[in-house]
Coordinates of C-alpha atoms and ligand atoms in Angstrom, one line a residue:
X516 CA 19.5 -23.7 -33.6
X517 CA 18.1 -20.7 -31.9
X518 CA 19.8 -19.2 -29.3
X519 CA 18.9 -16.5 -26.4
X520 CA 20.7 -13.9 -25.7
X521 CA 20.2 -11.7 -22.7
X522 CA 19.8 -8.2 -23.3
X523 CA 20.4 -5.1 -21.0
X524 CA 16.9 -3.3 -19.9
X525 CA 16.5 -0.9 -22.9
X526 CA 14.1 1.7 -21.9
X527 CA 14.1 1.9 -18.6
X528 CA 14.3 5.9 -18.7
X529 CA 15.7 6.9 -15.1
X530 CA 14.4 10.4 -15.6
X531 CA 10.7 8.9 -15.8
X532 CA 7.4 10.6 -15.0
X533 CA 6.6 11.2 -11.2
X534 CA 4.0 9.0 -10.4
X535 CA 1.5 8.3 -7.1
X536 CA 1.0 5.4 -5.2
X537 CA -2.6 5.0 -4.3
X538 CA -3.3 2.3 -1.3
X539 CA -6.5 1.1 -1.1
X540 CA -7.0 0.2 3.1
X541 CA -8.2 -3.7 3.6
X542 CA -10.2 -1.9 5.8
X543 CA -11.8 0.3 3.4
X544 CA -12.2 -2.4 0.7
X545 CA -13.4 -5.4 3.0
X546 CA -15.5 -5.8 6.2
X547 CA -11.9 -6.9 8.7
X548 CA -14.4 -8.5 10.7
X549 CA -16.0 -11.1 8.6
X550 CA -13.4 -13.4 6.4
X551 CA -13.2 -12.9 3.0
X552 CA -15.8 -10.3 3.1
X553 CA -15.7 -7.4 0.4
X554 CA -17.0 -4.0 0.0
X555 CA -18.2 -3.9 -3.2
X556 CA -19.8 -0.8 -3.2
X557 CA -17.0 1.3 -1.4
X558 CA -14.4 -0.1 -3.8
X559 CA -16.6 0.8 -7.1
X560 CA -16.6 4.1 -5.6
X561 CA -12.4 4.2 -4.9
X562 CA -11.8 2.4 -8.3
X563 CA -14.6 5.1 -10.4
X564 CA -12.1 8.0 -8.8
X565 CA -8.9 6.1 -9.2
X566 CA -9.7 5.8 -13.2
X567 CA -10.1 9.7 -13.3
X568 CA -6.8 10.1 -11.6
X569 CA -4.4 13.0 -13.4
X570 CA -1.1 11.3 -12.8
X571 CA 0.5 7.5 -13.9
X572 CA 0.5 5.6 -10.3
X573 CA 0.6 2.3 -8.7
X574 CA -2.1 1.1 -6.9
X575 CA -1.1 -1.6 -3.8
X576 CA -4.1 -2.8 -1.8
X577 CA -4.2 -4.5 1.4
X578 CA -5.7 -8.0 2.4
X579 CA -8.3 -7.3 4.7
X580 CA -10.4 -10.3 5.8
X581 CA -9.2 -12.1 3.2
X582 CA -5.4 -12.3 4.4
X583 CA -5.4 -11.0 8.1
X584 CA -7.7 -13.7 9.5
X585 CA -5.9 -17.0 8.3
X586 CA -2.5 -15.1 8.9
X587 CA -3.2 -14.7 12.5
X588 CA -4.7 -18.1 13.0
X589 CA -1.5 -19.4 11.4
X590 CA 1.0 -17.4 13.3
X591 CA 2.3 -16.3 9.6
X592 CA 4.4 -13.4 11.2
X593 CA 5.8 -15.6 13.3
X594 CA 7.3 -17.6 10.0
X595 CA 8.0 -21.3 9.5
X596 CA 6.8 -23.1 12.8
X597 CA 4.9 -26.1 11.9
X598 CA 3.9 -27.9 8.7
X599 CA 0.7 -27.2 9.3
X600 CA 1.0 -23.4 8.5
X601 CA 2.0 -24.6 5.0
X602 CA -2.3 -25.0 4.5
X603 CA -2.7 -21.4 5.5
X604 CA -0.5 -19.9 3.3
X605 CA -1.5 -21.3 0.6
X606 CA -5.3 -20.3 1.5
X607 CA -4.0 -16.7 2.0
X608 CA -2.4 -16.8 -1.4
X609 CA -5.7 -17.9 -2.7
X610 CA -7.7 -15.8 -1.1
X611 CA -5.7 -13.1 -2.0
X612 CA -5.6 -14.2 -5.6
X613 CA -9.6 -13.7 -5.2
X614 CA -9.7 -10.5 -3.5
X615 CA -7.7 -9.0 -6.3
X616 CA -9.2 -10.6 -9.1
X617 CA -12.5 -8.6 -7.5
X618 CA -10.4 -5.6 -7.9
X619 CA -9.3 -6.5 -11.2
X620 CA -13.1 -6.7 -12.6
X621 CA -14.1 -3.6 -11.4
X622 CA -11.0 -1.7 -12.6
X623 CA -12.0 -3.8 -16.3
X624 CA -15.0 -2.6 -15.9
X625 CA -13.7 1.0 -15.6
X626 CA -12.0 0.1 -18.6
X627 CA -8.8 0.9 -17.3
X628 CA -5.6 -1.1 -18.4
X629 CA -4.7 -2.7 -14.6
X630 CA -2.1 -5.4 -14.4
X631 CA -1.9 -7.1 -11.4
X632 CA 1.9 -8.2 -10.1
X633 CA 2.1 -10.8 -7.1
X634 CA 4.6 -8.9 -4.6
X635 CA 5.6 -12.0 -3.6
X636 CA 6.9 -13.0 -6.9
X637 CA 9.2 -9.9 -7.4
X638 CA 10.4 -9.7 -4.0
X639 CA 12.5 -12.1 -1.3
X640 CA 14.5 -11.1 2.0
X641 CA 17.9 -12.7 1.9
X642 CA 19.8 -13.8 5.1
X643 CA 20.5 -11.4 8.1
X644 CA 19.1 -8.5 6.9
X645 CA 16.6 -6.9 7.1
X646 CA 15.8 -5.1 3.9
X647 CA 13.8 -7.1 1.1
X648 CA 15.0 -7.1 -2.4
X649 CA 12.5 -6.4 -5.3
X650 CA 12.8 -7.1 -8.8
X651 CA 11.2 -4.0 -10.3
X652 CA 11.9 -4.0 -13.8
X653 CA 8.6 -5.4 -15.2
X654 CA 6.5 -2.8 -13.3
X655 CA 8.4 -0.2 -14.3
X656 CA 7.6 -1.2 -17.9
X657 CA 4.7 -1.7 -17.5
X658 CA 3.9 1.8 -15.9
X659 CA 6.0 3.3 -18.7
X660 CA 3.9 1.5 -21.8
X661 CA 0.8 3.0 -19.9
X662 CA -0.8 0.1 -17.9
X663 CA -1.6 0.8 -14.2
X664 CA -0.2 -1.4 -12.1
X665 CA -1.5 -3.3 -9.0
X666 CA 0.0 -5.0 -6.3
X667 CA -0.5 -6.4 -2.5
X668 CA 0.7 -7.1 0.8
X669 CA 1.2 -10.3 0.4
X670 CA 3.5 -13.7 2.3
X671 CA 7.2 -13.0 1.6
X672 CA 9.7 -15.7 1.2
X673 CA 12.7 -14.8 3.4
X674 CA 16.5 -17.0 3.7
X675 CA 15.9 -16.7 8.0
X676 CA 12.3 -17.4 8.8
X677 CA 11.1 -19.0 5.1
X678 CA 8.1 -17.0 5.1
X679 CA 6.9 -13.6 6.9
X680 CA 3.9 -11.3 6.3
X681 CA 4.9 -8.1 4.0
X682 CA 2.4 -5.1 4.5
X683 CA 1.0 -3.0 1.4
X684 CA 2.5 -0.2 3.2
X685 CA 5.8 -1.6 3.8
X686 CA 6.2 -2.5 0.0
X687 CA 5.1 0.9 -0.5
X688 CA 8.2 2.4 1.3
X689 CA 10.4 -0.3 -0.9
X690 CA 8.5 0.8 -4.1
X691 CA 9.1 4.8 -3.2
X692 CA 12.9 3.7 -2.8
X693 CA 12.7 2.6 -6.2
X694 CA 10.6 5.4 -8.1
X695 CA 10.4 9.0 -8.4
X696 CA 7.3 9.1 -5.7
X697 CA 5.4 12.9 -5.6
X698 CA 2.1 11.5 -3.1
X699 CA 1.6 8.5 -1.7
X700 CA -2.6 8.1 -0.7
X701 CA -3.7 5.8 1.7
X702 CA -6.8 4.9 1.3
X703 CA -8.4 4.3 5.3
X704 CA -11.3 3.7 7.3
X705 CA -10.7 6.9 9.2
X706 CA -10.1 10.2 8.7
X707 CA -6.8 10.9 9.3
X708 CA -4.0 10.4 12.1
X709 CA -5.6 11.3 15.2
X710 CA -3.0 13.0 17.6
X711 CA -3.6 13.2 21.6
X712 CA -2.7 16.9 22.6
X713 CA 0.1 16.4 25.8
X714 CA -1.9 19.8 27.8
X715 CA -5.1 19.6 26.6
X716 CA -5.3 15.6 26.9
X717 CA -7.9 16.0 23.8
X718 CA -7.6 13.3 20.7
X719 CA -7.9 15.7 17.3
X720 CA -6.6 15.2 14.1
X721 CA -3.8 16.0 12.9
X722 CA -4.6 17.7 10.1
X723 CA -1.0 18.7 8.6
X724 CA 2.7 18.2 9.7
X725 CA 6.1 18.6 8.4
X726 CA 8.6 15.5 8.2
X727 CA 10.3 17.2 11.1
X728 CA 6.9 17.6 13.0
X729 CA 5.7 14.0 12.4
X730 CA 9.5 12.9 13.6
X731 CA 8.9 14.6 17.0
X732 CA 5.6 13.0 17.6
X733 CA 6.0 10.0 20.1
X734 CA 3.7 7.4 18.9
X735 CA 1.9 6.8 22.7
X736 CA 0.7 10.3 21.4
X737 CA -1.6 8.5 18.5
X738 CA -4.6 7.2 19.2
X739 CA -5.4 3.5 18.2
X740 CA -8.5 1.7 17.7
X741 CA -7.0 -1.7 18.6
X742 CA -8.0 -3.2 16.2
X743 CA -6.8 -6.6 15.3
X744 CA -4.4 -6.3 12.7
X745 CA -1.3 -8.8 11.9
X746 CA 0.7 -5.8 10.2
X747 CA -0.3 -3.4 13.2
X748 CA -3.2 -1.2 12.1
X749 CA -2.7 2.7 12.0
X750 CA -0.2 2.4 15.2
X751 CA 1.9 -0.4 13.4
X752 CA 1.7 2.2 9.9
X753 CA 3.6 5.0 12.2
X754 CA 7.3 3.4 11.3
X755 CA 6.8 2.7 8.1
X756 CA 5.3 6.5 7.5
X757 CA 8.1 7.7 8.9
X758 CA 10.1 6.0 6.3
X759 CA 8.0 7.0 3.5
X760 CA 8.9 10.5 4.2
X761 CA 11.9 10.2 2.8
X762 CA 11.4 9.3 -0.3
X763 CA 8.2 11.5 -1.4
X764 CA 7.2 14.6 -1.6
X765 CA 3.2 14.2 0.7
X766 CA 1.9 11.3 2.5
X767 CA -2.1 11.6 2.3
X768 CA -4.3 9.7 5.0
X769 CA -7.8 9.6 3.7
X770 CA -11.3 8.6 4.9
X771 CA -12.1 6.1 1.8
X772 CA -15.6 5.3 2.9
X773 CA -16.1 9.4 1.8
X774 CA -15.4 9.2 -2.0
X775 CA -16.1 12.9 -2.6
X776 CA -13.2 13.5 -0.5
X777 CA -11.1 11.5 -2.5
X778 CA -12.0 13.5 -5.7
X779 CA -10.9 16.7 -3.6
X780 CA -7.6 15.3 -3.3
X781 CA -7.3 14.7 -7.1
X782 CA -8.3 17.9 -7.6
X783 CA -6.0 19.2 -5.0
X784 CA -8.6 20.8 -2.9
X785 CA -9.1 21.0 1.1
X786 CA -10.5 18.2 3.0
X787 CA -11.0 16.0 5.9
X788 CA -7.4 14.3 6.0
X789 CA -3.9 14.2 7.1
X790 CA -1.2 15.1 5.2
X791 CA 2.2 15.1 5.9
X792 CA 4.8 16.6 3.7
X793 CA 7.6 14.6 3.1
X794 CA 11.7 15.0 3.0
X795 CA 11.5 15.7 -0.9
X796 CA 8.9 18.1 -1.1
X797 CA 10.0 21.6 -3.1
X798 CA 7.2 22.8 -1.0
X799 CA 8.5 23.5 2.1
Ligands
IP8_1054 O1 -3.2 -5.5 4.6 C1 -0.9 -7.8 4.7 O2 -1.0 -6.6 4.0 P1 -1.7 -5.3 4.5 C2 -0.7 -9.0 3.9 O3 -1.3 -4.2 3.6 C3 -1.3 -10.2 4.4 O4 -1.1 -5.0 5.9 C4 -1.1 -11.5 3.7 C5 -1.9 -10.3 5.6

């Protein structure tokens, strides 16, 4: 008779590679306005750049049209309400399914060796806390064996509410607890943090900061373009930021609608962005 046994993780090497996280905006990738709409072109562009990137990394993309719309009509934040919101989430799942097998072709078509893992699959927020729990063993491998992994924001299962919204950015502060994190790039529809200066009352953008200078700023001092946004658009991305920092070396805010930008950040050249160096950085 055969029987299993269960083995330890073997070569999970804790002194692994330094990798990037690469966030590709929903904003960026789809049209926020108009449900389920992508941008193909814009995402060839990111994903032609991403394939030429110098370092292993993660890529975690966010929904877009095809998660934020249903998510607010279904009060998905809000968790388990109704039995009705059971018919949203499971459009949101398959919408998001679609968005990223649109992702997936163009990365094929790249020829690049992307595997896709559902975030709500390897991750779940037990009772009274706050803190989610991920299981992040198979990612790890497969970053290791050379395969680029791809993830999402995605609808978290959680003991309190049964279900709850989980931002790509928020999953990237969980993931930068996990790994050895050098940059993380978020991929936007602007170009950078814009800061309101207290004297001079005039919105500019921040163009660089120090953990301890993007600690002091209050965030009434960014400026928002309210947009609708379950997971709080670039205001709501402040906290999480913040908690980044601590585990990463540079947190990049990019214009993705400007690929040549993009390429200036692989090649580690000046451009139109934020970037904010991070609590680990041998930098500063
Ligand atoms: O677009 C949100 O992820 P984000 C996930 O990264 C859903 O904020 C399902 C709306």
């Amino acid at each position: 008779m055969l029987s299993l046994q269960i083995f330890p993780h073997k070569g999970l090497d804790m002194n692994r590679e330094r990798i990037d996280i690469i966030k590709l905006g929903g904003s960026v990738i789809t049209d926020k306005t108009s449900y389920k709409k992508l941008k193909k072109n814009t995402l060839q562009d990111l994903i032609r750049i991403i394939s030429i990137w110098d370092k292993k990394c993660i890529v975690v993309h966010g929904a877009g049209s095809f998660g934020h719309i249903l998510a607010e009509k279904y009060s998905i934040v809000s968790g388990y309400q109704n039995k009705e919101q059971l018919a949203g989430l499971a459009q949101i799942r398959y919408d998001l399914n679609d968005l990223k097998q649109k992702i997936l072709e163009v990365f094929n078509e790249k020829g690049i060796n992307v595997l896709d893992f559902q975030t709500s699959a390897l991750a779940y927020q037990k009772a009274g806390s706050a803190d989610k729990e991920i299981f992040i063993a198979p990612v790890l491998k497969a970053l290791e064996i050379g395969l680029l992994p791809l993830l999402s924001g995605d609808i978290l299962f959680t003991d309190d509410e049964s279900f709850t919204i989980y931002s790509g950015d928020s999953l990237i502060d969980l993931l930068a607890q996990n790994f050895d994190v050098s940059r993380v790039i978020f991929l936007t529809d602007v170009n950078g943090l814009m800061v309101t200066d207290s004297t001079s009352n005039i919105v500019k953008l921040l163009e660089n900061a120090s953990f301890e200078e993007f600690n002091r700023i209050e965030p009434a001092d960014y400026s928002s373009e309210g947009k609708a946004d379950v997971t709080g658009g670039m205001l709501g991305k402040i906290d999480t930021i913040k908690a980044i920092l601590n585990n990463v070396d540079e947190i990049i805010i990019v214009n993705g609608n400007y690929p040549e930008r993009i390429q200036k950040i692989l090649d580690r050249d000046r451009t139109i962005c934020t970037v904010i160096t991070g609590r680990k950085s041998t930098k500063r």
